[in-house]
Short mmCIF file of C-alpha atoms in Angstrom, two decimals:
data_model
loop_
_atom_site.label_atom_id
_atom_site.label_comp_id
_atom_site.label_asym_id
_atom_site.label_seq_id
_atom_site.Cartn_x
_atom_site.Cartn_y
_atom_site.Cartn_z
CA MET U 1 0.11 0.09 0.12
CA LEU U 2 2.82 2.53 1.31
CA ILE U 3 4.78 1.53 -1.81
CA LYS U 4 1.94 1.88 -4.25
CA ARG U 5 1.17 5.31 -2.96
CA LYS U 6 4.94 6.24 -3.07
CA LYS U 7 5.11 5.26 -6.92
CA LYS U 8 2.15 7.36 -7.59
CA VAL U 9 3.74 10.37 -6.39
CA LEU U 10 6.91 9.84 -8.10
CA GLN U 11 4.97 9.93 -11.51
CA LYS U 12 3.60 13.17 -10.76
CA ALA U 13 6.51 15.00 -9.54
CA ALA U 14 8.17 17.24 -11.74
CA ARG U 15 11.45 16.12 -13.18
CA ILE U 16 14.27 18.37 -12.13
CA LEU U 17 15.87 20.45 -15.06
CA VAL U 18 19.12 20.47 -13.28
CA ALA U 19 20.90 21.63 -16.36
CA HIS U 20 18.53 24.84 -16.51
CA GLN U 21 18.48 25.59 -12.82
CA GLU U 22 21.80 24.85 -11.66
CA PRO U 23 23.93 25.13 -14.78
CA LYS U 24 27.05 24.96 -12.75
CA SER U 25 26.47 21.91 -10.87
CA ILE U 26 28.26 18.86 -11.25
CA ILE U 27 25.10 16.87 -12.43
CA SER U 28 24.66 19.57 -15.47
CA GLU U 29 28.33 19.24 -16.10
CA GLN U 30 27.64 15.36 -16.39
CA PHE U 31 24.66 16.25 -18.94
CA ARG U 32 26.96 18.32 -20.99
CA THR U 33 29.72 15.25 -21.08
CA ILE U 34 26.56 13.11 -22.46
CA ARG U 35 25.97 15.77 -24.89
CA THR U 36 29.78 15.63 -26.06
CA SER U 37 29.59 11.85 -26.10
CA ILE U 38 26.14 11.72 -28.24
CA ASP U 39 28.17 14.19 -30.57
CA PHE U 40 31.32 11.98 -30.86
CA SER U 41 29.24 9.04 -31.53
CA THR U 42 27.69 10.47 -34.37
CA PRO U 43 30.31 12.29 -36.26
CA ASP U 44 28.55 13.02 -39.43
CA ASN U 45 26.09 14.87 -37.37
CA ASP U 46 23.06 13.32 -39.05
CA LEU U 47 21.43 12.88 -35.86
CA GLU U 48 18.03 14.49 -36.04
CA THR U 49 16.08 12.34 -33.91
CA LEU U 50 17.07 10.80 -30.76
CA LEU U 51 15.24 8.24 -28.44
CA VAL U 52 15.61 7.94 -24.84
CA THR U 53 14.08 4.89 -23.14
CA SER U 54 15.00 2.16 -20.61
CA ALA U 55 14.60 -1.21 -19.86
CA ALA U 56 11.82 -0.89 -17.10
CA PRO U 57 10.10 2.16 -15.63
CA SER U 58 11.31 4.79 -13.17
CA GLU U 59 14.91 4.63 -14.17
CA GLY U 60 15.32 8.29 -15.13
CA LYS U 61 14.38 8.48 -18.80
CA SER U 62 12.06 11.61 -18.32
CA THR U 63 14.74 13.46 -16.16
CA ILE U 64 17.72 12.47 -18.85
CA ALA U 65 15.76 13.37 -21.71
CA ALA U 66 14.73 16.60 -20.69
CA ASN U 67 18.12 17.54 -19.45
CA ILE U 68 19.97 16.21 -22.72
CA ALA U 69 17.28 18.54 -24.44
CA VAL U 70 18.38 21.67 -22.20
CA VAL U 71 21.97 21.06 -22.62
CA TYR U 72 21.61 20.79 -26.33
CA ALA U 73 19.35 23.90 -26.30
CA GLN U 74 22.21 25.67 -24.31
CA ASN U 75 24.87 24.75 -26.85
CA GLY U 76 22.60 26.85 -29.68
CA LYS U 77 20.91 23.88 -31.30
CA LYS U 78 16.96 24.34 -31.77
CA VAL U 79 15.65 21.56 -29.71
CA LEU U 80 12.05 19.84 -29.42
CA LEU U 81 11.43 17.56 -26.46
CA VAL U 82 8.36 14.95 -27.55
CA ASP U 83 6.79 13.33 -24.56
CA ALA U 84 6.26 10.04 -26.49
CA ASP U 85 5.19 8.26 -23.32
CA LEU U 86 1.50 8.51 -24.52
CA ARG U 87 0.76 5.95 -21.24
CA LYS U 88 2.08 8.02 -18.69
CA PRO U 89 3.19 11.36 -19.98
CA THR U 90 5.10 13.70 -17.46
CA VAL U 91 6.85 15.93 -19.72
CA HIS U 92 4.11 18.53 -19.05
CA TYR U 93 5.09 18.15 -15.26
CA THR U 94 8.55 19.03 -15.72
CA PHE U 95 7.94 22.37 -17.93
CA SER U 96 4.94 23.09 -15.89
CA LEU U 97 2.80 23.05 -19.04
CA MET U 98 -0.98 21.99 -19.70
CA ASN U 99 -1.52 18.87 -21.16
CA ASN U 100 -4.37 19.92 -22.96
CA VAL U 101 -3.13 19.54 -26.51
CA GLY U 102 0.08 17.46 -27.72
CA LEU U 103 1.39 14.91 -30.00
CA THR U 104 -1.85 12.67 -29.68
CA ASN U 105 -4.05 15.47 -30.97
CA LEU U 106 -1.51 16.01 -33.85
CA LEU U 107 -1.58 12.60 -34.91
CA ALA U 108 -5.28 12.48 -34.55
CA LYS U 109 -5.23 15.86 -37.07
CA ASN U 110 -7.05 17.89 -34.42
CA THR U 111 -4.73 20.61 -33.94
CA THR U 112 -1.81 22.24 -35.93
CA LEU U 113 1.67 22.10 -34.81
CA GLN U 114 1.69 26.01 -34.23
CA VAL U 115 -0.87 25.11 -31.26
CA ALA U 116 0.71 21.88 -29.99
CA VAL U 117 4.13 22.87 -29.62
CA LYS U 118 4.93 25.19 -26.72
CA LYS U 119 7.93 27.22 -25.75
CA SER U 120 9.53 26.27 -22.77
CA GLU U 121 11.25 28.88 -20.32
CA VAL U 122 14.83 27.23 -21.73
CA GLU U 123 15.73 29.45 -24.71
CA GLY U 124 15.86 27.26 -28.01
CA LEU U 125 13.91 24.54 -26.43
CA ASP U 126 10.01 23.64 -27.33
CA VAL U 127 8.17 21.28 -25.67
CA LEU U 128 5.47 18.69 -27.45
CA VAL U 129 3.66 17.39 -24.60
CA CYS U 130 1.57 14.31 -24.87
CA GLY U 131 -2.00 15.45 -25.36
CA SER U 132 -4.94 13.34 -24.32
CA ILE U 133 -4.18 10.07 -23.36
CA PRO U 134 -5.09 7.71 -26.35
CA PRO U 135 -6.54 4.08 -26.09
CA ASN U 136 -3.88 2.96 -28.79
CA PRO U 137 -0.60 4.34 -28.34
CA ALA U 138 1.42 1.83 -30.23
CA GLU U 139 -0.93 2.17 -33.30
CA LEU U 140 -0.89 5.73 -33.10
CA LEU U 141 3.22 5.93 -32.90
CA ALA U 142 3.23 3.55 -35.94
CA SER U 143 0.71 5.44 -38.06
CA LYS U 144 1.48 7.20 -41.09
CA SER U 145 0.28 10.52 -39.35
CA MET U 146 3.22 10.18 -37.11
CA ASP U 147 5.79 9.79 -39.96
CA ASN U 148 4.08 13.24 -41.35
CA VAL U 149 4.46 15.07 -38.12
CA LEU U 150 7.96 13.98 -37.78
CA GLU U 151 8.68 15.18 -41.46
CA GLN U 152 7.29 18.46 -40.53
CA LEU U 153 8.97 18.65 -36.95
CA LYS U 154 12.28 17.87 -38.51
CA GLU U 155 12.12 20.66 -40.53
CA GLN U 156 12.06 23.13 -37.88
CA TYR U 157 14.30 21.70 -35.40
CA ASP U 158 17.89 20.70 -35.28
CA LEU U 159 17.11 17.74 -32.75
CA ILE U 160 14.02 16.11 -31.73
CA ILE U 161 14.18 14.03 -28.51
CA PHE U 162 11.47 11.35 -27.68
CA ASP U 163 10.52 10.82 -24.18
CA ALA U 164 9.69 7.29 -24.70
CA PRO U 165 7.92 4.42 -22.39
CA PRO U 166 10.20 1.63 -21.19
CA LEU U 167 11.25 -1.20 -23.65
CA LEU U 168 10.29 -4.24 -21.55
CA SER U 169 6.81 -2.82 -20.32
CA VAL U 170 5.24 -1.94 -23.98
CA THR U 171 6.29 -1.96 -27.36
CA ASP U 172 5.81 1.78 -28.10
CA GLY U 173 9.40 2.45 -27.38
CA GLN U 174 10.65 -0.26 -30.20
CA VAL U 175 8.00 1.53 -32.49
CA LEU U 176 9.35 4.74 -32.02
CA ALA U 177 12.84 3.84 -32.39
CA GLN U 178 12.24 2.67 -35.72
CA LYS U 179 11.49 5.91 -36.58
CA CYS U 180 14.70 7.50 -34.64
CA ASP U 181 18.45 8.03 -35.95
CA GLY U 182 19.61 6.91 -32.71
CA ALA U 183 18.66 5.55 -29.31
CA ILE U 184 20.12 5.91 -25.78
CA LEU U 185 19.11 3.55 -22.86
CA VAL U 186 19.14 4.83 -19.57
CA VAL U 187 20.13 2.49 -16.76
CA SER U 188 19.56 3.10 -13.40
CA SER U 189 22.60 2.03 -10.91
CA GLY U 190 21.55 0.07 -8.17
CA SER U 191 18.09 -0.65 -9.74
CA THR U 192 17.99 -1.76 -13.11
CA GLU U 193 18.32 -5.74 -13.30
CA LYS U 194 21.05 -6.87 -15.16
CA GLU U 195 18.94 -9.34 -17.17
CA ASN U 196 16.52 -6.47 -18.27
CA ILE U 197 19.51 -4.33 -19.60
CA VAL U 198 20.21 -7.54 -21.88
CA LYS U 199 16.66 -7.78 -23.04
CA ALA U 200 16.30 -4.14 -23.46
CA LYS U 201 19.27 -4.20 -25.86
CA GLU U 202 18.01 -7.21 -27.79
CA ALA U 203 14.75 -5.19 -27.95
CA LEU U 204 16.29 -2.06 -29.67
CA LEU U 205 18.56 -4.37 -31.83
CA LEU U 206 15.47 -5.65 -33.38
CA THR U 207 14.39 -2.08 -34.43
CA LYS U 208 17.78 -1.73 -36.17
CA THR U 209 18.38 1.83 -35.01
CA PRO U 210 21.93 2.32 -33.85
CA ILE U 211 22.05 2.53 -30.26
CA LEU U 212 24.31 5.28 -29.57
CA GLY U 213 25.01 3.96 -25.72
CA VAL U 214 23.99 3.84 -22.42
CA VAL U 215 23.47 6.77 -19.43
CA LEU U 216 24.02 5.40 -15.97
CA ASN U 217 21.71 7.16 -13.86
CA ASN U 218 21.54 7.65 -10.12
CA PHE U 219 25.42 6.66 -9.82
CA ASN U 220 26.62 6.96 -6.17
CA LEU U 221 29.09 9.79 -6.86
CA THR U 222 31.43 9.49 -3.81
CA LYS U 223 33.50 12.27 -2.63
CA ASP U 224 36.70 10.68 -3.69
CA HIS U 225 35.55 10.73 -7.11
CA TYR U 226 37.37 12.32 -9.59
CA TYR U 227 34.07 14.47 -11.25
CA TYR U 228 33.47 15.62 -7.64
CA ASN U 229 36.72 16.90 -6.66
CA TYR U 230 37.31 18.76 -9.68
CA TYR U 231 34.25 20.64 -9.76
CA ARG U 232 34.06 21.40 -5.92
CA MET U 233 37.53 23.00 -6.24
CA GLU U 234 36.39 25.52 -9.06
CA GLU U 235 33.20 26.55 -6.90
CA MET Q 1 30.31 -16.08 -18.94
CA GLU Q 2 33.60 -16.07 -16.53
CA GLU Q 3 32.99 -13.99 -13.75
CA THR Q 4 36.25 -12.43 -12.28
CA ILE Q 5 36.46 -11.00 -8.67
CA SER Q 6 39.26 -8.87 -7.94
CA LEU Q 7 40.73 -7.83 -4.70
CA GLN Q 8 39.76 -4.25 -5.11
CA ASP Q 9 35.92 -5.30 -5.64
CA LEU Q 10 35.95 -7.47 -2.59
CA PHE Q 11 37.14 -4.49 -0.66
CA GLN Q 12 34.65 -2.31 -2.07
CA THR Q 13 32.11 -4.69 -0.92
CA LEU Q 14 33.21 -4.93 2.31
CA LYS Q 15 33.45 -0.88 2.18
CA LYS Q 16 29.73 -0.75 1.34
CA ARG Q 17 28.43 -2.86 4.06
CA ILE Q 18 31.00 -1.42 6.43
CA VAL Q 19 28.09 -0.39 8.67
CA LEU Q 20 26.42 -3.47 8.71
CA ILE Q 21 29.54 -5.30 9.65
CA ILE Q 22 30.46 -3.06 12.47
CA SER Q 23 26.88 -3.16 13.79
CA LEU Q 24 26.40 -7.01 13.60
CA THR Q 25 29.70 -7.27 15.47
CA ILE Q 26 28.62 -4.71 18.13
CA ILE Q 27 25.24 -6.23 18.49
CA ALA Q 28 26.86 -10.04 18.77
CA MET Q 29 29.03 -8.51 21.44
CA GLY Q 30 26.52 -6.78 23.42
CA ILE Q 31 24.07 -9.88 23.53
CA ALA Q 32 27.46 -12.06 24.33
CA ALA Q 33 27.95 -9.21 27.55
CA VAL Q 34 24.50 -9.51 28.46
CA ALA Q 35 24.12 -13.16 28.56
CA SER Q 36 27.59 -13.69 30.41
CA TYR Q 37 26.80 -10.85 32.92
CA TYR Q 38 23.06 -11.40 33.60
CA PHE Q 39 22.13 -14.91 32.69
CA MET Q 40 24.76 -17.44 32.82
CA THR Q 41 25.15 -18.77 36.37
CA PRO Q 42 28.50 -17.83 37.60
CA ILE Q 43 30.60 -21.10 38.27
CA TYR Q 44 33.29 -21.15 41.02
CA GLN Q 45 36.33 -23.45 41.14
CA ALA Q 46 38.24 -24.90 44.07
CA SER Q 47 41.30 -27.27 43.91
CA THR Q 48 43.30 -29.31 46.49
CA GLN Q 49 46.35 -30.80 45.74
CA ILE Q 50 47.20 -34.37 46.76
CA LEU Q 51 50.76 -36.01 47.01
CA VAL Q 52 51.14 -39.59 46.28
CA ASN Q 53 54.36 -40.96 47.80
CA GLN Q 54 55.32 -44.24 49.41
CA LYS Q 55 56.49 -44.02 52.89
CA ASN Q 56 59.88 -45.33 52.96
CA ASP Q 57 60.32 -47.52 56.02
CA GLN Q 58 62.80 -49.93 55.06
CA ASN Q 59 65.87 -47.66 53.95
CA ASN Q 60 66.07 -44.01 53.52
CA GLN Q 61 67.72 -44.66 50.29
CA PHE Q 62 66.34 -42.66 47.39
CA ASN Q 63 64.75 -45.19 45.00
CA THR Q 64 64.14 -43.71 41.66
CA GLN Q 65 62.37 -47.22 40.85
CA GLU Q 66 59.73 -46.42 43.70
CA ILE Q 67 58.93 -43.04 42.37
CA GLN Q 68 58.59 -44.37 38.94
CA MET Q 69 56.06 -46.93 40.47
CA ASN Q 70 54.45 -43.64 42.42
CA LEU Q 71 53.85 -42.11 39.09
CA GLN Q 72 52.34 -45.12 37.55
CA LEU Q 73 49.96 -45.31 40.47
CA ILE Q 74 48.80 -41.85 39.97
CA ASN Q 75 47.29 -42.88 36.80
CA THR Q 76 45.07 -45.52 38.49
CA TYR Q 77 44.44 -42.94 41.49
CA ASN Q 78 42.93 -40.58 38.87
CA VAL Q 79 40.65 -43.20 37.97
CA ILE Q 80 39.67 -44.28 41.54
CA ILE Q 81 38.79 -40.61 42.63
CA THR Q 82 36.15 -40.21 39.95
CA SER Q 83 34.93 -43.54 40.67
CA PRO Q 84 31.29 -43.74 42.10
CA ALA Q 85 32.94 -45.92 45.01
CA ILE Q 86 34.61 -42.62 46.08
CA LEU Q 87 31.94 -40.42 44.72
CA SER Q 88 28.92 -41.67 46.71
CA LYS Q 89 30.65 -41.50 49.69
CA VAL Q 90 31.37 -37.86 49.14
CA ILE Q 91 27.60 -37.26 48.19
CA ASP Q 92 26.79 -38.89 51.73
CA ASN Q 93 29.04 -37.14 53.31
CA LEU Q 94 27.72 -33.70 52.02
CA ASP Q 95 24.24 -34.51 51.94
CA LEU Q 96 24.56 -33.56 47.98
CA ASN Q 97 21.62 -34.08 45.76
CA MET Q 98 23.25 -35.44 43.02
CA THR Q 99 24.25 -38.69 41.34
CA PRO Q 100 27.91 -39.75 41.37
CA ALA Q 101 27.90 -39.31 37.32
CA GLN Q 102 26.75 -35.54 37.84
CA LEU Q 103 29.37 -35.21 40.51
CA LYS Q 104 32.12 -36.66 38.07
CA GLY Q 105 31.30 -34.04 35.78
CA GLN Q 106 32.24 -31.11 38.10
CA LEU Q 107 35.60 -33.07 38.90
CA THR Q 108 38.89 -32.65 36.83
CA VAL Q 109 41.65 -34.90 38.03
CA ASN Q 110 45.15 -34.04 36.39
CA SER Q 111 48.68 -34.17 37.42
CA ALA Q 112 51.76 -32.61 35.60
CA GLN Q 113 53.97 -34.90 33.66
CA ASN Q 114 56.11 -36.95 35.80
CA SER Q 115 54.95 -35.04 39.00
CA GLN Q 116 53.57 -36.89 41.83
CA VAL Q 117 51.23 -34.33 42.87
CA VAL Q 118 47.59 -34.63 41.64
CA ASN Q 119 45.40 -31.73 41.27
CA LEU Q 120 41.91 -32.28 41.90
CA THR Q 121 39.54 -29.37 40.63
CA VAL Q 122 35.86 -28.78 41.39
CA GLN Q 123 33.55 -26.55 39.75
CA ASP Q 124 30.42 -25.55 41.03
CA THR Q 125 27.63 -22.53 41.27
CA GLU Q 126 28.54 -22.12 44.80
CA HIS Q 127 32.12 -21.35 45.64
CA PHE Q 128 31.77 -23.06 49.44
CA ARG Q 129 30.26 -26.10 47.65
CA ALA Q 130 33.08 -26.61 45.52
CA VAL Q 131 35.32 -26.17 48.57
CA ASP Q 132 33.73 -28.61 50.53
CA ILE Q 133 33.24 -31.07 47.81
CA ALA Q 134 37.05 -30.82 46.91
CA ASN Q 135 38.26 -31.24 50.68
CA THR Q 136 35.64 -34.18 51.19
CA THR Q 137 36.67 -36.15 48.00
CA ALA Q 138 40.28 -35.63 48.95
CA LEU Q 139 39.42 -37.11 52.30
CA VAL Q 140 37.37 -39.75 51.34
CA PHE Q 141 40.06 -40.92 48.70
CA GLN Q 142 42.68 -40.73 51.40
CA GLU Q 143 40.99 -42.89 53.91
CA GLU Q 144 39.43 -45.47 50.74
CA ILE Q 145 42.83 -45.60 49.05
CA GLN Q 146 44.01 -47.58 52.40
CA LYS Q 147 41.18 -49.86 52.16
CA LEU Q 148 41.39 -50.63 48.45
CA MET Q 149 45.02 -50.76 47.73
CA ASN Q 150 46.29 -51.53 51.07
CA VAL Q 151 48.63 -48.57 50.93
CA ASP Q 152 49.13 -45.55 52.75
CA ASN Q 153 50.86 -43.24 50.29
CA VAL Q 154 48.52 -40.13 49.72
CA ASN Q 155 48.79 -36.96 51.92
CA ILE Q 156 46.77 -34.08 51.14
CA LEU Q 157 49.17 -31.20 50.49
CA SER Q 158 47.19 -28.22 50.14
CA PRO Q 159 43.16 -28.11 50.94
CA ALA Q 160 40.75 -26.16 49.29
CA VAL Q 161 40.01 -22.98 51.16
CA ASN Q 162 36.99 -20.52 51.28
CA VAL Q 163 37.61 -17.03 50.14
CA ASP Q 164 35.56 -14.14 51.36
CA PHE Q 165 34.90 -12.68 47.68
CA PRO Q 166 35.45 -15.64 45.34
CA SER Q 167 35.59 -14.48 41.76
CA PRO Q 168 33.89 -16.96 39.16
CA VAL Q 169 35.75 -19.01 36.58
CA LYS Q 170 32.67 -19.05 34.39
CA PRO Q 171 31.44 -17.19 32.67
CA GLN Q 172 34.70 -15.83 31.15
CA LYS Q 173 32.89 -12.61 30.10
CA LEU Q 174 35.92 -11.11 28.32
CA LEU Q 175 36.41 -14.31 26.31
CA ASN Q 176 33.05 -14.83 25.35
CA ILE Q 177 32.40 -11.09 24.32
CA ALA Q 178 35.90 -11.78 22.37
CA ILE Q 179 34.43 -15.03 21.00
CA ALA Q 180 31.17 -13.04 19.89
CA ALA Q 181 32.94 -10.34 18.38
CA VAL Q 182 34.82 -12.60 16.04
CA VAL Q 183 31.63 -14.38 15.21
CA GLY Q 184 29.76 -11.09 14.45
CA LEU Q 185 32.57 -10.09 12.22
CA MET Q 186 32.34 -13.26 10.06
CA LEU Q 187 28.61 -13.17 10.09
CA GLY Q 188 28.86 -9.61 9.01
CA VAL Q 189 31.33 -10.04 6.30
CA GLY Q 190 29.59 -13.42 5.01
CA LEU Q 191 26.10 -11.29 4.85
CA ALA Q 192 27.87 -8.53 3.13
CA PHE Q 193 29.16 -10.83 0.69
CA LEU Q 194 25.82 -12.64 0.39
CA LEU Q 195 23.72 -9.31 -0.07
CA GLU Q 196 26.37 -8.36 -3.27
CA TYR Q 197 25.83 -11.98 -4.94
CA LEU Q 198 22.32 -11.44 -4.44
CA ASP Q 199 22.07 -8.06 -5.72
CA THR Q 200 21.35 -8.54 -9.52
CA THR Q 201 21.09 -4.85 -10.35
CA VAL Q 202 23.59 -2.91 -12.63
CA LYS Q 203 26.13 -0.83 -10.68
CA THR Q 204 28.60 0.37 -12.54
CA GLU Q 205 30.15 1.38 -15.79
CA GLN Q 206 32.06 -2.28 -16.16
CA ASP Q 207 28.78 -3.83 -15.37
CA ILE Q 208 26.97 -2.42 -18.68
CA GLU Q 209 30.40 -3.13 -20.78
CA GLU Q 210 30.30 -6.52 -19.51
CA LEU Q 211 26.60 -7.11 -20.09
CA VAL Q 212 25.60 -5.55 -23.29
CA GLY Q 213 29.10 -4.13 -24.89
CA LEU Q 214 27.47 -0.72 -25.24
CA PRO Q 215 29.44 2.53 -24.85
CA VAL Q 216 28.75 4.55 -21.60
CA LEU Q 217 27.62 7.94 -22.85
CA GLY Q 218 27.92 9.49 -19.36
CA ILE Q 219 26.98 8.86 -15.90
CA VAL Q 220 24.44 10.97 -13.92
CA GLY Q 221 24.83 11.02 -10.11
CA LYS Q 222 22.15 11.09 -7.52
CA PHE Q 223 20.68 14.43 -7.12
CA PRO Q 224 22.17 16.26 -4.42
CA ASN Q 225 19.54 16.77 -1.70
CA GLU Q 226 19.83 20.56 -1.79
CA ILE Q 227 18.54 20.64 -5.55
CA LEU Q 228 15.57 18.17 -4.48
CA GLN Q 229 14.45 20.35 -1.65
CA ASN Q 230 14.48 23.42 -3.66
CA ASN Q 231 12.36 21.58 -6.37
CA ALA Q 232 10.11 20.09 -3.87
CA THR Q 233 9.10 23.16 -2.20
CA LYS Q 234 8.77 25.62 -4.90
CA PRO Q 235 7.31 25.47 -8.33
CA LEU Q 236 9.63 26.26 -11.35
CA THR Q 237 8.81 29.90 -12.16
CA ALA Q 238 8.92 30.94 -8.63
CA ARG Q 239 12.40 29.82 -8.64
CA LYS Q 240 13.52 31.31 -11.46
CA LYS Q 241 11.99 34.95 -10.26
CA GLU Q 242 14.19 34.35 -7.15
CA LYS Q 243 17.04 33.81 -8.93
CA ALA Q 244 16.68 36.99 -11.15
CA HIS Q 245 16.32 39.01 -8.15
CA ALA Q 246 19.07 37.47 -6.33
CA ASN Q 247 21.27 38.25 -9.57
#
């Protein structure tokens, strides 16, 4: 009972935009490192769509996706963060936005891009929230309409980051991955099962989308860790 | 997949569970201390020394062979002392409420190598009773041996004495606590490794490399508490305004 309630609260809580709020913190620096790693792993710079997913729920996908979006925006790119988790959307909490119109409405052709895409308080970062929760998320994401929307978005943005549902829970992640140029697997240190990460990798491999790499979340940074010392000294 | 364990990993595991290990050790020590101070009945000990020596009436010449014989006799005596023949008499004399076998359990008889002195040690929950048993046993033995073996070569060298404030020999509190500490420590270390073994979650970058062979783009630490608290108490926009004011 207690555990259940706790999980629910977590779901509603806003993900922390560390990279925006505390740009000088160690964690923000780590996100910038991730950005650099992504850039290095795609030297031809053809990365337009990036999928952020994980094996199981609550491993930090939304936090990682939002913060990567922020650091890319800070780098001068025009970035769009798409809440592609049509089952448990959270991006609108993170950016304090209304979830009235969003991706699902776009896919259902109920609205236009101009209305659906919202500006965030981070310069250069726009957000496309989930919108009304549909009964058939996987079908929606696989639809032709999704391809059309993606095409339109690609014209307007340098980078589109998808906050996807967990791979092992639902098929949405795989469906989305097929449409993306690269995928990032979020692994939570101390909570992701070893078995699951192997399964998640296999699920992603099926989609033929290149896996750019893994982001290790919730890592226990000890005081003697080199990252820690280096940036503490600067402050 | 071959699993390799490095010394550093072992050390890391121990370091991670150091609190568990230390607390288990302290708890074990505490239990041992409480048990030995409050729950274990203290056992007192008293001992007498018996000298076995044939009286030489014929000649005063020093006879090695005789000493040798005495030494051999001692082994026999050791058995006789703890025999029911002696012990039942001791029980009768002292009105003890126990069987010879029980009494035998309280008695230890030993003699140093090649020595004619036999040590008779008695352990009991009451010190005075231990003294009584020791002395009575020695006396009964001295008397009985004359009948049994027709010799008169047993002398009581030093009888057991009552002391005002006897200190118990059991439980050995410090030893018990030390043993408990070692046991607790071993238990803690064992548990630490067990927990580590049972934990099937991904921990480090190496785990990921080994499991899936994907590059690690970066690591994100746990969010520091100050950021979490800031975020929990105020909405995003309010915080931004505050920051603008501060600047």
